[in-house]
Amino acid sequence: MRTPIIAANWKMHKTTAEAADFIGQLGSELKHDTVEVVICPPFPLLCRVNDVCREKGLRLGAQNMYWETAGAFTGEVSPMLLKDIGVQYVICGHSERRQLFGETDQQVARKVKAAFAAEIIPIICVGETLQQRQAEQTAAVVGEQITIALDGLDPSQVRRLVIAYEPVWAIGSGLAATGTDAGMVAQQIRKLIGEMYSLRTARDVRIQYGGSVKPNNILEFMSEPEIDGALVGGASLDATVFAGIVNAVSGARRE
Ligand code: PGA
């Protein structure tokens, strides 16, 4: 049985005071005993958020990192430092990193390996653009992203990682995929991992959907058997709205 995982990707939002308010409010509104909740703030807020996350049983995630352990890489952050300050998850290859900062599949693969070396679990983002979807290339694009990102990992690592299927056109647009469409891609992802490794390995991988997830559409995604959670951007900035998403998932599991 895969534990659902809902992650908040704050992107480049919030000050220290806003972050503390958010966590305080979230802690009082959450009933998340059956859901793993990960908060991914900007780098300078990680330590502050970690202090409160620990008390509330939330996990800490980073939005990015570099793959080298240390060195002359001005402006970058190492996996070792993230581990040192308590980070448990790291988002790798978000489409904004790929599109705005030129991150390639090969760089994503290096980050994934570096994350495991530092004992941090990668949340690997994959997804097609609108143009690729219209050209019916979704399976091919996502397949290639996964094949490269997972290259060289051993089954025990693959079993622990998280894949976030995020169609690029659905991110921040208010235009979510349908549950059926997202479920179908999640199924293709699991099948591919099954072929690359084994059915047993693929069965343990958690697959999130991301792209305009809200409290009123989360259950449409969670009712898909191959979808195990969500990576939430805009709707993760408000504690009440984000708690609404998490509580909907844990409520549905208790029924
Ligand atoms: P969104 O972002 O929920 O605002 O669409 C999702 C993401 O970028 O991970």
Short mmCIF file of C-alpha atoms and ligand atoms in Angstrom, two decimals:
data_model
loop_
_atom_site.label_atom_id
_atom_site.label_comp_id
_atom_site.label_asym_id
_atom_site.label_seq_id
_atom_site.Cartn_x
_atom_site.Cartn_y
_atom_site.Cartn_z
CA MET A 1 0.00 0.00 0.00
CA ARG A 2 1.53 3.33 -1.06
CA THR A 3 1.20 6.21 1.42
CA PRO A 4 -0.26 9.29 -0.31
CA ILE A 5 2.17 12.21 -0.57
CA ILE A 6 1.04 15.81 -0.98
CA ALA A 7 3.80 18.36 -1.51
CA ALA A 8 3.59 22.15 -1.35
CA ASN A 9 5.85 23.88 -3.86
CA TRP A 10 5.98 27.49 -2.73
CA LYS A 11 8.24 28.46 -5.63
CA MET A 12 9.64 32.01 -5.09
CA HIS A 13 7.02 33.09 -2.56
CA LYS A 14 6.81 34.03 1.14
CA THR A 15 8.88 35.86 3.73
CA THR A 16 10.02 34.38 7.06
CA ALA A 17 6.99 35.84 8.86
CA GLU A 18 4.57 34.55 6.21
CA ALA A 19 6.15 31.10 6.35
CA ALA A 20 5.82 30.91 10.14
CA ASP A 21 2.17 32.02 9.95
CA PHE A 22 1.45 29.43 7.28
CA ILE A 23 2.93 26.52 9.22
CA GLY A 24 1.21 27.56 12.45
CA GLN A 25 -2.16 27.76 10.73
CA LEU A 26 -1.62 24.59 8.71
CA GLY A 27 -0.76 22.66 11.87
CA SER A 28 -4.06 23.58 13.46
CA GLU A 29 -6.15 22.78 10.37
CA LEU A 30 -4.58 19.50 9.27
CA LYS A 31 -5.94 16.05 9.95
CA HIS A 32 -3.25 14.33 7.92
CA ASP A 33 -2.57 11.12 9.81
CA THR A 34 -2.77 9.00 6.65
CA VAL A 35 -0.99 11.40 4.31
CA GLU A 36 2.66 12.40 4.03
CA VAL A 37 2.84 16.20 3.76
CA VAL A 38 5.99 17.86 2.38
CA ILE A 39 6.63 21.61 2.48
CA CYS A 40 9.10 22.94 -0.11
CA PRO A 41 9.95 26.58 0.69
CA PRO A 42 12.64 28.73 -0.95
CA PHE A 43 16.19 27.97 0.30
CA PRO A 44 16.50 30.79 2.90
CA LEU A 45 13.32 29.59 4.63
CA LEU A 46 14.29 25.92 4.92
CA CYS A 47 15.79 26.09 8.44
CA ARG A 48 12.95 28.18 9.83
CA VAL A 49 10.28 25.96 8.28
CA ASN A 50 12.09 22.82 9.45
CA ASP A 51 11.85 23.83 13.10
CA VAL A 52 8.07 24.04 12.87
CA CYS A 53 7.70 21.09 10.49
CA ARG A 54 9.31 18.74 13.02
CA GLU A 55 6.82 19.65 15.74
CA LYS A 56 3.86 19.18 13.40
CA GLY A 57 4.94 15.93 11.72
CA LEU A 58 5.45 17.56 8.33
CA ARG A 59 8.36 16.79 5.99
CA LEU A 60 10.80 19.28 4.56
CA GLY A 61 11.61 19.50 0.85
CA ALA A 62 13.88 21.70 -1.28
CA GLN A 63 12.87 22.98 -4.71
CA ASN A 64 16.23 22.35 -6.33
CA MET A 65 19.92 21.67 -5.63
CA TYR A 66 23.23 21.17 -7.42
CA TRP A 67 24.75 17.73 -7.86
CA GLU A 68 28.28 18.39 -6.58
CA THR A 69 29.11 17.83 -2.91
CA ALA A 70 31.07 21.08 -2.47
CA GLY A 71 33.30 23.40 -4.46
CA ALA A 72 33.56 26.62 -6.45
CA PHE A 73 29.97 26.76 -7.69
CA THR A 74 28.84 30.27 -6.79
CA GLY A 75 25.15 30.51 -6.09
CA GLU A 76 24.51 26.76 -5.91
CA VAL A 77 23.41 24.63 -2.95
CA SER A 78 24.81 21.15 -2.27
CA PRO A 79 22.87 17.98 -1.40
CA MET A 80 25.09 17.61 1.69
CA LEU A 81 24.04 21.00 3.03
CA LEU A 82 20.38 20.23 2.40
CA LYS A 83 20.75 16.94 4.26
CA ASP A 84 22.61 18.71 7.05
CA ILE A 85 19.73 21.15 7.67
CA GLY A 86 17.08 18.43 7.69
CA VAL A 87 15.80 18.27 4.10
CA GLN A 88 14.16 14.92 3.31
CA TYR A 89 12.89 15.52 -0.25
CA VAL A 90 14.13 17.53 -3.23
CA ILE A 91 12.19 18.49 -6.34
CA CYS A 92 14.29 17.63 -9.41
CA GLY A 93 13.57 18.85 -12.94
CA HIS A 94 10.52 21.02 -12.31
CA SER A 95 9.31 22.33 -15.69
CA GLU A 96 10.12 25.90 -14.62
CA ARG A 97 13.75 24.82 -14.06
CA ARG A 98 13.76 23.08 -17.42
CA GLN A 99 12.09 25.93 -19.32
CA LEU A 100 13.44 29.06 -17.61
CA PHE A 101 16.87 27.82 -16.54
CA GLY A 102 17.67 25.36 -19.32
CA GLU A 103 17.87 22.27 -17.12
CA THR A 104 18.33 19.15 -19.27
CA ASP A 105 17.28 15.54 -18.70
CA GLN A 106 20.94 14.68 -18.15
CA GLN A 107 21.30 17.33 -15.44
CA VAL A 108 18.12 16.08 -13.80
CA ALA A 109 19.62 12.57 -13.79
CA ARG A 110 22.78 13.84 -12.05
CA LYS A 111 20.67 15.59 -9.42
CA VAL A 112 18.62 12.44 -8.81
CA LYS A 113 21.78 10.40 -8.20
CA ALA A 114 23.26 13.11 -5.99
CA ALA A 115 20.05 13.24 -3.96
CA PHE A 116 20.23 9.51 -3.24
CA ALA A 117 23.93 9.79 -2.39
CA ALA A 118 22.95 12.36 0.25
CA GLU A 119 20.00 10.25 1.42
CA ILE A 120 17.42 12.71 0.16
CA ILE A 121 14.41 11.42 -1.77
CA PRO A 122 13.99 13.03 -5.20
CA ILE A 123 10.60 14.13 -6.49
CA ILE A 124 11.24 13.89 -10.23
CA CYS A 125 9.04 16.15 -12.37
CA VAL A 126 8.08 15.07 -15.86
CA GLY A 127 5.45 16.31 -18.28
CA GLU A 128 4.67 17.40 -21.81
CA THR A 129 4.03 20.87 -23.25
CA LEU A 130 0.72 21.73 -24.92
CA GLN A 131 2.34 21.43 -28.33
CA GLN A 132 3.66 17.96 -27.50
CA ARG A 133 0.27 16.89 -26.18
CA GLN A 134 -1.46 18.10 -29.32
CA ALA A 135 1.07 16.18 -31.41
CA GLU A 136 0.23 13.08 -29.30
CA GLN A 137 3.79 12.89 -27.99
CA THR A 138 2.94 12.75 -24.29
CA ALA A 139 3.93 9.12 -23.75
CA ALA A 140 7.15 9.52 -25.75
CA VAL A 141 8.21 12.74 -23.98
CA VAL A 142 7.42 11.51 -20.48
CA GLY A 143 8.97 8.11 -21.28
CA GLU A 144 12.24 9.71 -22.35
CA GLN A 145 12.36 12.00 -19.31
CA ILE A 146 11.87 9.01 -17.00
CA THR A 147 14.29 6.73 -18.82
CA ILE A 148 17.08 9.29 -18.56
CA ALA A 149 16.29 10.40 -14.98
CA LEU A 150 16.29 6.83 -13.66
CA ASP A 151 19.31 5.61 -15.62
CA GLY A 152 21.78 3.81 -13.35
CA LEU A 153 19.58 3.74 -10.24
CA ASP A 154 19.21 0.47 -8.40
CA PRO A 155 15.78 -0.99 -7.63
CA SER A 156 15.94 -0.07 -3.94
CA GLN A 157 16.38 3.59 -4.93
CA VAL A 158 13.66 3.50 -7.56
CA ARG A 159 11.22 2.05 -5.06
CA ARG A 160 11.68 5.07 -2.78
CA LEU A 161 11.55 7.89 -5.32
CA VAL A 162 8.54 10.01 -6.24
CA ILE A 163 7.51 10.93 -9.78
CA ALA A 164 5.44 14.08 -10.27
CA TYR A 165 3.56 13.99 -13.55
CA GLU A 166 2.98 17.66 -14.33
CA PRO A 167 1.69 18.55 -17.78
CA VAL A 168 3.41 21.88 -18.46
CA TRP A 169 0.21 23.45 -19.84
CA ALA A 170 -1.63 22.72 -16.57
CA ILE A 171 0.90 24.40 -14.27
CA GLY A 172 -0.34 27.71 -12.89
CA SER A 173 -2.92 27.96 -15.68
CA GLY A 174 -6.06 26.96 -13.78
CA LEU A 175 -6.47 24.36 -16.52
CA ALA A 176 -5.96 20.99 -14.80
CA ALA A 177 -5.76 17.72 -16.72
CA THR A 178 -8.74 15.42 -16.27
CA GLY A 179 -8.35 12.67 -13.69
CA THR A 180 -8.68 10.10 -16.48
CA ASP A 181 -5.95 11.66 -18.63
CA ALA A 182 -3.57 12.05 -15.68
CA GLY A 183 -4.37 8.52 -14.51
CA MET A 184 -3.57 7.15 -17.94
CA VAL A 185 -0.16 8.83 -18.02
CA ALA A 186 0.54 7.63 -14.46
CA GLN A 187 -0.29 4.11 -15.63
CA GLN A 188 2.13 4.47 -18.57
CA ILE A 189 4.83 5.68 -16.17
CA ARG A 190 4.34 2.69 -13.88
CA LYS A 191 4.35 0.30 -16.83
CA LEU A 192 7.61 1.80 -18.11
CA ILE A 193 9.28 1.50 -14.70
CA GLY A 194 8.02 -2.09 -14.57
CA GLU A 195 9.77 -2.78 -17.88
CA MET A 196 12.96 -0.99 -16.79
CA TYR A 197 13.08 -2.74 -13.38
CA SER A 198 10.34 -5.13 -12.29
CA LEU A 199 6.64 -5.03 -11.52
CA ARG A 200 7.46 -5.26 -7.84
CA THR A 201 9.71 -2.20 -8.01
CA ALA A 202 7.20 -0.24 -10.09
CA ARG A 203 4.41 -1.06 -7.67
CA ASP A 204 6.16 0.83 -4.85
CA VAL A 205 6.91 4.06 -6.76
CA ARG A 206 4.68 6.94 -5.74
CA ILE A 207 3.32 9.00 -8.63
CA GLN A 208 1.92 12.47 -8.02
CA TYR A 209 -0.16 14.60 -10.34
CA GLY A 210 0.65 18.32 -10.49
CA GLY A 211 -0.92 21.23 -12.35
CA SER A 212 -3.72 23.44 -10.99
CA VAL A 213 -4.60 21.05 -8.15
CA LYS A 214 -7.24 22.56 -5.82
CA PRO A 215 -9.40 21.28 -2.94
CA ASN A 216 -12.27 20.80 -5.40
CA ASN A 217 -10.41 18.63 -7.91
CA ILE A 218 -7.92 16.66 -5.76
CA LEU A 219 -10.24 13.69 -5.28
CA GLU A 220 -10.70 13.37 -9.03
CA PHE A 221 -6.97 12.65 -9.24
CA MET A 222 -6.77 10.56 -6.09
CA SER A 223 -9.55 8.29 -7.32
CA GLU A 224 -7.20 7.15 -10.08
CA PRO A 225 -5.54 3.93 -8.90
CA GLU A 226 -2.07 4.89 -10.16
CA ILE A 227 -2.02 8.41 -8.66
CA ASP A 228 -0.68 8.61 -5.12
CA GLY A 229 -0.68 12.31 -4.38
CA ALA A 230 -0.10 15.78 -5.73
CA LEU A 231 2.54 18.45 -6.17
CA VAL A 232 0.73 21.70 -5.47
CA GLY A 233 1.92 25.17 -6.48
CA GLY A 234 -0.53 28.10 -6.29
CA ALA A 235 -2.98 26.36 -3.96
CA SER A 236 -0.19 25.59 -1.49
CA LEU A 237 0.39 29.25 -0.64
CA ASP A 238 -2.74 29.57 1.51
CA ALA A 239 -2.74 27.34 4.60
CA THR A 240 -6.53 26.85 4.62
CA VAL A 241 -6.66 25.96 0.93
CA PHE A 242 -3.68 23.60 1.21
CA ALA A 243 -5.12 21.98 4.35
CA GLY A 244 -8.34 21.52 2.36
CA ILE A 245 -6.44 19.45 -0.20
CA VAL A 246 -4.66 17.29 2.39
CA ASN A 247 -7.78 16.79 4.50
CA ALA A 248 -9.82 15.77 1.45
CA VAL A 249 -7.25 13.04 0.75
CA SER A 250 -7.02 11.74 4.32
CA GLY A 251 -10.83 11.94 4.69
CA ALA A 252 -11.32 9.89 1.52
CA ARG A 253 -8.90 7.23 2.78
CA ARG A 254 -10.74 6.86 6.06
CA GLU A 255 -14.10 6.26 4.35
P1 PGA B 1 0.22 24.87 -9.78
O1 PGA B 1 1.77 24.47 -9.83
O2 PGA B 1 -0.42 24.03 -8.72
O3 PGA B 1 0.23 26.34 -9.43
O4 PGA B 1 -0.35 24.61 -11.13
C1 PGA B 1 2.17 23.12 -9.74
C2 PGA B 1 3.66 23.03 -9.79
O5 PGA B 1 4.30 23.86 -10.44
O6 PGA B 1 4.25 22.12 -9.18
#
